[in-house]
């Protein structure tokens, strides 16, 4: 199985407000950068979008190490929150509807295609790839 490393980040100017996301995919010495933005969104939507858009680029089943500074994204899988949400009809622990349900559903479907390991990185520190994703997300906001 092909091994892919993905870094992602999302940003928002105001929350909600204009937002951007950036992703870096690395495989066999090749690197691809993608990014985008949305006029009225939230930081969490941009974090999820960065992950989804990166995974959607993969053409066949891959082993993915996905690095994100978003505890929201990483913990949903590593702490198994998403499985509880699904079991409870997309309600969270407080019995409230899960925010961004459609994005979570899309991401979950992608994790069924690929073998994804979610890895939390410290945001805005010394990780060059996380910093580059943040830079791309912020550039995407400016381009709106």
PDB file of C-alpha atoms in Angstrom:
ATOM      1  CA  UNK A   1       0.000   0.000   0.000  1.00  0.00           C
ATOM      2  CA  UNK A   2       1.274   3.440  -0.966  1.00  0.00           C
ATOM      3  CA  UNK A   3       2.358   5.583   1.995  1.00  0.00           C
ATOM      4  CA  UNK A   4       1.371   9.245   1.986  1.00  0.00           C
ATOM      5  CA  UNK A   5       2.144  12.024   4.460  1.00  0.00           C
ATOM      6  CA  UNK A   6      -0.384  14.845   4.658  1.00  0.00           C
ATOM      7  CA  UNK A   7      -0.187  18.095   6.620  1.00  0.00           C
ATOM      8  CA  UNK A   8      -3.279  20.278   6.932  1.00  0.00           C
ATOM      9  CA  UNK A   9      -4.349  23.543   8.513  1.00  0.00           C
ATOM     10  CA  UNK A  10      -7.349  25.825   8.515  1.00  0.00           C
ATOM     11  CA  UNK A  11      -7.636  29.477   9.490  1.00  0.00           C
ATOM     12  CA  UNK A  12     -10.371  32.008   9.948  1.00  0.00           C
ATOM     13  CA  UNK A  13     -10.306  35.793  10.143  1.00  0.00           C
ATOM     14  CA  UNK A  14     -12.967  36.186  12.784  1.00  0.00           C
ATOM     15  CA  UNK A  15     -14.907  33.081  13.762  1.00  0.00           C
ATOM     16  CA  UNK A  16     -17.194  33.033  11.816  1.00  0.00           C
ATOM     17  CA  UNK A  17     -15.691  35.071   9.021  1.00  0.00           C
ATOM     18  CA  UNK A  18     -13.592  34.616   5.903  1.00  0.00           C
ATOM     19  CA  UNK A  19     -11.599  31.393   6.110  1.00  0.00           C
ATOM     20  CA  UNK A  20      -8.888  29.487   4.315  1.00  0.00           C
ATOM     21  CA  UNK A  21      -7.268  26.077   4.365  1.00  0.00           C
ATOM     22  CA  UNK A  22      -4.023  24.563   3.151  1.00  0.00           C
ATOM     23  CA  UNK A  23      -2.781  21.007   2.695  1.00  0.00           C
ATOM     24  CA  UNK A  24       0.516  19.433   1.708  1.00  0.00           C
ATOM     25  CA  UNK A  25       0.640  15.885   0.352  1.00  0.00           C
ATOM     26  CA  UNK A  26       3.952  14.018   0.164  1.00  0.00           C
ATOM     27  CA  UNK A  27       4.531  10.670  -1.502  1.00  0.00           C
ATOM     28  CA  UNK A  28       7.674   9.064  -2.944  1.00  0.00           C
ATOM     29  CA  UNK A  29       9.627  12.322  -2.890  1.00  0.00           C
ATOM     30  CA  UNK A  30       6.839  14.276  -4.602  1.00  0.00           C
ATOM     31  CA  UNK A  31       5.066  17.173  -2.883  1.00  0.00           C
ATOM     32  CA  UNK A  32       1.743  18.764  -3.807  1.00  0.00           C
ATOM     33  CA  UNK A  33       0.278  21.861  -2.166  1.00  0.00           C
ATOM     34  CA  UNK A  34      -3.439  22.702  -2.332  1.00  0.00           C
ATOM     35  CA  UNK A  35      -5.493  25.433  -0.710  1.00  0.00           C
ATOM     36  CA  UNK A  36      -8.788  27.258  -0.858  1.00  0.00           C
ATOM     37  CA  UNK A  37     -11.086  29.573   1.009  1.00  0.00           C
ATOM     38  CA  UNK A  38     -14.641  30.500   1.801  1.00  0.00           C
ATOM     39  CA  UNK A  39     -16.141  33.946   2.476  1.00  0.00           C
ATOM     40  CA  UNK A  40     -18.268  33.071   5.509  1.00  0.00           C
ATOM     41  CA  UNK A  41     -17.142  30.074   7.541  1.00  0.00           C
ATOM     42  CA  UNK A  42     -15.585  28.909  10.798  1.00  0.00           C
ATOM     43  CA  UNK A  43     -12.146  27.734  11.803  1.00  0.00           C
ATOM     44  CA  UNK A  44     -13.406  24.176  12.391  1.00  0.00           C
ATOM     45  CA  UNK A  45     -15.003  24.012   8.932  1.00  0.00           C
ATOM     46  CA  UNK A  46     -11.681  25.068   7.389  1.00  0.00           C
ATOM     47  CA  UNK A  47      -9.750  22.469   9.443  1.00  0.00           C
ATOM     48  CA  UNK A  48     -12.122  19.725   8.250  1.00  0.00           C
ATOM     49  CA  UNK A  49     -12.079  20.983   4.647  1.00  0.00           C
ATOM     50  CA  UNK A  50      -8.260  20.875   4.534  1.00  0.00           C
ATOM     51  CA  UNK A  51      -8.296  17.191   5.538  1.00  0.00           C
ATOM     52  CA  UNK A  52     -11.174  16.243   3.216  1.00  0.00           C
ATOM     53  CA  UNK A  53      -9.725  17.983   0.153  1.00  0.00           C
ATOM     54  CA  UNK A  54      -6.325  16.352   0.681  1.00  0.00           C
ATOM     55  CA  UNK A  55      -7.794  12.857   1.062  1.00  0.00           C
ATOM     56  CA  UNK A  56     -10.029  13.377  -1.988  1.00  0.00           C
ATOM     57  CA  UNK A  57      -6.893  13.782  -4.141  1.00  0.00           C
ATOM     58  CA  UNK A  58      -5.739  10.222  -3.426  1.00  0.00           C
ATOM     59  CA  UNK A  59      -6.584   8.042  -6.425  1.00  0.00           C
ATOM     60  CA  UNK A  60      -6.358   4.634  -4.701  1.00  0.00           C
ATOM     61  CA  UNK A  61      -6.239   3.145  -1.184  1.00  0.00           C
ATOM     62  CA  UNK A  62      -3.269   4.563   0.741  1.00  0.00           C
ATOM     63  CA  UNK A  63      -1.694   4.377   4.173  1.00  0.00           C
ATOM     64  CA  UNK A  64      -1.886   7.990   5.338  1.00  0.00           C
ATOM     65  CA  UNK A  65      -0.125   9.726   8.209  1.00  0.00           C
ATOM     66  CA  UNK A  66      -2.150  12.903   8.582  1.00  0.00           C
ATOM     67  CA  UNK A  67      -0.684  15.728  10.668  1.00  0.00           C
ATOM     68  CA  UNK A  68      -2.965  18.475  11.971  1.00  0.00           C
ATOM     69  CA  UNK A  69      -2.781  21.066  14.732  1.00  0.00           C
ATOM     70  CA  UNK A  70      -6.558  20.761  15.154  1.00  0.00           C
ATOM     71  CA  UNK A  71      -7.471  18.898  18.351  1.00  0.00           C
ATOM     72  CA  UNK A  72     -11.054  18.997  16.994  1.00  0.00           C
ATOM     73  CA  UNK A  73     -10.119  16.852  13.976  1.00  0.00           C
ATOM     74  CA  UNK A  74      -7.488  14.613  15.569  1.00  0.00           C
ATOM     75  CA  UNK A  75      -9.427  13.859  18.765  1.00  0.00           C
ATOM     76  CA  UNK A  76     -12.637  13.065  16.882  1.00  0.00           C
ATOM     77  CA  UNK A  77     -10.835   9.957  15.605  1.00  0.00           C
ATOM     78  CA  UNK A  78      -8.145   9.266  18.214  1.00  0.00           C
ATOM     79  CA  UNK A  79     -10.549   9.707  21.151  1.00  0.00           C
ATOM     80  CA  UNK A  80     -13.250   7.922  19.098  1.00  0.00           C
ATOM     81  CA  UNK A  81     -15.753  10.789  19.451  1.00  0.00           C
ATOM     82  CA  UNK A  82     -16.996  10.282  15.891  1.00  0.00           C
ATOM     83  CA  UNK A  83     -18.092   6.700  16.601  1.00  0.00           C
ATOM     84  CA  UNK A  84     -20.138   7.896  19.588  1.00  0.00           C
ATOM     85  CA  UNK A  85     -21.706  10.644  17.482  1.00  0.00           C
ATOM     86  CA  UNK A  86     -22.735   8.142  14.816  1.00  0.00           C
ATOM     87  CA  UNK A  87     -24.079   5.698  17.399  1.00  0.00           C
ATOM     88  CA  UNK A  88     -26.105   8.520  18.996  1.00  0.00           C
ATOM     89  CA  UNK A  89     -27.653   9.712  15.721  1.00  0.00           C
ATOM     90  CA  UNK A  90     -25.071  12.497  15.243  1.00  0.00           C
ATOM     91  CA  UNK A  91     -25.643  13.955  18.703  1.00  0.00           C
ATOM     92  CA  UNK A  92     -22.716  14.927  20.917  1.00  0.00           C
ATOM     93  CA  UNK A  93     -22.244  14.082  24.613  1.00  0.00           C
ATOM     94  CA  UNK A  94     -24.573  16.981  25.519  1.00  0.00           C
ATOM     95  CA  UNK A  95     -27.286  15.483  23.263  1.00  0.00           C
ATOM     96  CA  UNK A  96     -26.900  18.452  20.891  1.00  0.00           C
ATOM     97  CA  UNK A  97     -26.653  17.941  17.114  1.00  0.00           C
ATOM     98  CA  UNK A  98     -23.005  17.567  16.034  1.00  0.00           C
ATOM     99  CA  UNK A  99     -21.827  20.720  14.265  1.00  0.00           C
ATOM    100  CA  UNK A 100     -20.531  20.267  10.687  1.00  0.00           C
ATOM    101  CA  UNK A 101     -22.217  16.854  10.443  1.00  0.00           C
ATOM    102  CA  UNK A 102     -22.021  16.703   6.619  1.00  0.00           C
ATOM    103  CA  UNK A 103     -18.269  17.360   6.687  1.00  0.00           C
ATOM    104  CA  UNK A 104     -17.744  14.739   9.406  1.00  0.00           C
ATOM    105  CA  UNK A 105     -19.748  12.237   7.350  1.00  0.00           C
ATOM    106  CA  UNK A 106     -17.668  12.959   4.238  1.00  0.00           C
ATOM    107  CA  UNK A 107     -14.431  12.660   6.212  1.00  0.00           C
ATOM    108  CA  UNK A 108     -15.565   9.422   7.824  1.00  0.00           C
ATOM    109  CA  UNK A 109     -16.317   7.924   4.376  1.00  0.00           C
ATOM    110  CA  UNK A 110     -12.800   8.875   3.232  1.00  0.00           C
ATOM    111  CA  UNK A 111     -11.270   7.199   6.296  1.00  0.00           C
ATOM    112  CA  UNK A 112     -13.058   3.994   5.264  1.00  0.00           C
ATOM    113  CA  UNK A 113     -11.264   4.135   1.879  1.00  0.00           C
ATOM    114  CA  UNK A 114      -7.803   4.942   3.265  1.00  0.00           C
ATOM    115  CA  UNK A 115      -5.884   3.711   6.297  1.00  0.00           C
ATOM    116  CA  UNK A 116      -5.560   7.099   8.051  1.00  0.00           C
ATOM    117  CA  UNK A 117      -3.560   7.734  11.217  1.00  0.00           C
ATOM    118  CA  UNK A 118      -4.296  11.156  12.734  1.00  0.00           C
ATOM    119  CA  UNK A 119      -1.309  12.816  14.415  1.00  0.00           C
ATOM    120  CA  UNK A 120      -1.563  16.021  16.465  1.00  0.00           C
ATOM    121  CA  UNK A 121       1.170  18.614  15.928  1.00  0.00           C
ATOM    122  CA  UNK A 122       1.711  21.795  17.893  1.00  0.00           C
ATOM    123  CA  UNK A 123       0.353  24.717  15.876  1.00  0.00           C
ATOM    124  CA  UNK A 124       2.381  27.819  15.067  1.00  0.00           C
ATOM    125  CA  UNK A 125       5.632  26.338  16.325  1.00  0.00           C
ATOM    126  CA  UNK A 126       8.657  24.885  14.557  1.00  0.00           C
ATOM    127  CA  UNK A 127       6.998  22.405  12.173  1.00  0.00           C
ATOM    128  CA  UNK A 128       7.814  23.732   8.694  1.00  0.00           C
ATOM    129  CA  UNK A 129       4.970  21.847   6.981  1.00  0.00           C
ATOM    130  CA  UNK A 130       2.333  22.945   9.495  1.00  0.00           C
ATOM    131  CA  UNK A 131       3.618  26.507   9.201  1.00  0.00           C
ATOM    132  CA  UNK A 132       3.444  26.300   5.393  1.00  0.00           C
ATOM    133  CA  UNK A 133      -0.165  25.041   5.570  1.00  0.00           C
ATOM    134  CA  UNK A 134      -1.025  27.948   7.884  1.00  0.00           C
ATOM    135  CA  UNK A 135       0.630  30.346   5.430  1.00  0.00           C
ATOM    136  CA  UNK A 136      -1.382  28.894   2.511  1.00  0.00           C
ATOM    137  CA  UNK A 137      -4.621  29.129   4.528  1.00  0.00           C
ATOM    138  CA  UNK A 138      -3.939  32.785   5.322  1.00  0.00           C
ATOM    139  CA  UNK A 139      -3.041  33.535   1.685  1.00  0.00           C
ATOM    140  CA  UNK A 140      -6.342  31.944   0.615  1.00  0.00           C
ATOM    141  CA  UNK A 141      -8.211  34.318   2.954  1.00  0.00           C
ATOM    142  CA  UNK A 142      -6.434  37.316   1.385  1.00  0.00           C
ATOM    143  CA  UNK A 143      -7.363  36.067  -2.109  1.00  0.00           C
ATOM    144  CA  UNK A 144     -11.080  36.110  -1.245  1.00  0.00           C
TER     145      UNK A 144
END
